[in-house]
Amino acid sequence: MKSTCENFRYVEKNWPRRDLTFKFYANGELTIIDNSSEEVISPNDLRGDSLDFYIRRRIAFIKTTLLVSQLKYA
């Protein structure tokens, strides 16, 4: 089964700036990649504005998932 994915690129505002790619999969999985070192990092490694970005995107994902479920079973 093919899993759909939303990609978001985010560059931190504070120094040292990290260039991050967030991959949100339809099944709820998440991958965060530091583009400069090509390492996968965990949400625990986020700080400041990148953590805020992650939280806002995760909340939007949860709201969308709930709305789809409500419409499906309504």
XYZ file of N, CA and C in Angstrom:
222
model
N 0.844 -1.178 0.000
C 0.000 0.000 0.000
C 0.892 1.244 0.000
N 0.566 2.150 -0.852
C 1.354 3.366 -0.968
C 0.865 4.404 0.038
N 1.795 4.971 0.796
C 1.450 5.964 1.808
C 1.702 7.363 1.268
N 0.691 8.232 1.381
C 0.874 9.601 0.924
C 1.636 10.393 1.975
N 2.268 11.453 1.531
C 3.162 12.204 2.398
C 3.091 13.689 2.049
N 3.094 14.525 3.103
C 3.190 15.970 2.917
C 4.583 16.397 3.355
N 5.274 17.115 2.498
C 6.618 17.602 2.815
C 6.584 19.095 3.084
N 7.271 19.507 4.153
C 7.409 20.920 4.491
C 8.879 21.195 4.762
N 9.374 22.255 4.183
C 10.750 22.679 4.442
C 10.705 23.878 5.369
N 11.571 23.857 6.396
C 11.580 24.934 7.377
C 13.026 25.284 7.732
N 13.345 26.574 7.683
C 14.664 27.061 8.080
C 14.491 27.835 9.378
N 15.221 27.420 10.403
C 15.106 28.063 11.704
C 15.526 29.520 11.619
N 14.907 30.352 12.465
C 15.175 31.789 12.452
C 16.388 32.167 13.297
N 16.631 31.409 14.363
C 17.737 31.738 15.272
C 19.003 30.980 14.904
N 20.110 31.578 15.282
C 21.409 30.992 14.993
C 21.707 29.881 15.968
N 22.293 28.755 15.656
C 22.635 28.306 14.302
C 21.394 27.824 13.577
N 21.224 28.294 12.375
C 20.046 27.952 11.588
C 20.183 26.543 11.026
N 19.109 25.781 11.181
C 19.065 24.452 10.563
C 18.010 24.467 9.474
N 18.327 23.810 8.384
C 17.411 23.644 7.261
C 16.769 22.265 7.432
N 15.472 22.250 7.767
C 14.794 21.004 8.102
C 13.705 20.674 7.088
N 13.515 19.388 6.835
C 12.400 18.902 6.041
C 11.544 18.027 6.941
N 10.262 18.361 7.021
C 9.303 17.591 7.798
C 8.467 16.780 6.822
N 8.399 15.473 7.025
C 7.574 14.601 6.195
C 6.480 14.018 7.079
N 5.244 14.451 6.839
C 4.080 13.960 7.563
C 3.363 12.955 6.669
N 3.292 11.704 7.119
C 2.646 10.647 6.356
C 1.186 10.519 6.767
N 0.346 10.043 5.864
C -1.085 9.920 6.102
C -1.405 8.969 7.253
N -0.526 8.014 7.533
C -0.773 7.060 8.607
C -0.325 7.587 9.974
N 0.142 8.853 10.041
C 0.533 9.464 11.302
C 2.030 9.461 11.574
N 2.793 8.794 10.750
C 4.244 8.769 10.939
C 4.853 10.115 10.580
N 6.037 10.358 11.135
C 6.748 11.608 10.904
C 8.225 11.328 10.713
N 8.828 12.018 9.768
C 10.275 11.979 9.582
C 10.756 13.421 9.494
N 11.774 13.748 10.290
C 12.373 15.082 10.243
C 13.818 14.909 9.803
N 14.187 15.599 8.731
C 15.532 15.468 8.171
C 16.234 16.805 8.248
N 17.459 16.803 8.787
C 18.324 17.979 8.765
C 19.010 17.961 7.405
N 18.660 18.901 6.538
C 19.137 18.875 5.151
C 20.642 19.088 5.015
N 21.264 19.794 5.936
C 22.702 20.033 5.799
C 23.520 18.792 6.139
N 23.109 18.028 7.156
C 23.852 16.834 7.540
C 23.181 15.554 7.051
N 21.989 15.676 6.471
C 21.202 14.553 5.980
C 20.940 13.509 7.063
N 20.781 13.969 8.312
C 20.465 13.087 9.427
C 18.988 13.178 9.748
N 18.436 12.071 10.191
C 17.064 12.058 10.681
C 17.117 12.431 12.155
N 16.296 13.418 12.538
C 16.276 13.845 13.932
C 14.886 13.600 14.512
N 14.807 13.573 15.830
C 13.526 13.329 16.497
C 12.908 14.657 16.913
N 11.605 14.666 17.186
C 10.964 15.897 17.659
C 11.576 16.422 18.961
N 12.188 15.544 19.756
C 12.844 15.971 20.997
C 14.048 16.872 20.738
N 14.617 16.796 19.539
C 15.785 17.611 19.185
C 15.405 18.994 18.673
N 14.118 19.247 18.495
C 13.667 20.548 18.001
C 13.658 21.558 19.133
N 13.812 22.838 18.771
C 13.806 23.907 19.767
C 13.264 25.178 19.131
N 12.720 26.022 19.979
C 12.277 27.340 19.536
C 11.240 27.304 18.434
N 11.523 28.042 17.363
C 10.554 28.209 16.285
C 10.322 26.921 15.487
N 11.323 26.042 15.386
C 11.111 24.783 14.669
C 10.183 23.854 15.469
N 10.275 23.882 16.788
C 9.364 23.118 17.635
C 7.945 23.661 17.502
N 7.810 24.973 17.478
C 6.504 25.601 17.298
C 5.898 25.210 15.943
N 6.709 25.227 14.892
C 6.256 24.828 13.563
C 5.757 23.382 13.583
N 6.535 22.490 14.189
C 6.162 21.080 14.273
C 4.838 20.905 15.006
N 4.665 21.576 16.136
C 3.448 21.453 16.937
C 2.233 21.948 16.156
N 2.382 23.084 15.481
C 1.266 23.628 14.693
C 0.875 22.696 13.540
N 1.851 22.114 12.859
C 1.562 21.195 11.753
C 0.933 19.910 12.283
N 1.383 19.411 13.424
C 0.829 18.194 14.011
C -0.627 18.418 14.436
N -0.911 19.577 15.037
C -2.286 19.900 15.423
C -3.180 19.982 14.191
N -2.693 20.613 13.125
C -3.472 20.701 11.881
C -3.739 19.306 11.320
N -2.759 18.419 11.394
C -2.926 17.045 10.917
C -3.997 16.320 11.732
N -3.950 16.462 13.049
C -4.922 15.801 13.919
C -6.332 16.331 13.658
N -6.465 17.649 13.504
C -7.783 18.233 13.213
C -8.342 17.703 11.901
N -7.513 17.614 10.889
C -7.946 17.109 9.593
C -8.355 15.649 9.691
N -7.585 14.855 10.403
C -7.903 13.445 10.585
C -9.243 13.271 11.304
N -9.465 14.065 12.350
C -10.738 13.999 13.067
C -11.910 14.407 12.186
N -11.727 15.450 11.405
C -12.795 15.909 10.521
C -13.149 14.845 9.480
N -12.139 14.211 8.905
C -12.373 13.166 7.918
C -13.117 11.996 8.560
N -12.731 11.624 9.786
C -13.410 10.538 10.488
C -14.850 10.887 10.787
N -15.103 12.121 11.203
C -16.472 12.543 11.494
C -17.341 12.500 10.238
N -16.797 12.972 9.132
C -17.566 12.963 7.881
C -17.794 11.543 7.374
N -16.831 10.683 7.612
C -16.939 9.301 7.145
C -18.038 8.551 7.885
N -18.157 8.779 9.180
C -19.112 8.028 9.996
C -20.366 8.827 10.363
N -20.555 9.971 9.755
C -21.725 10.789 10.073
C -22.965 10.307 9.356
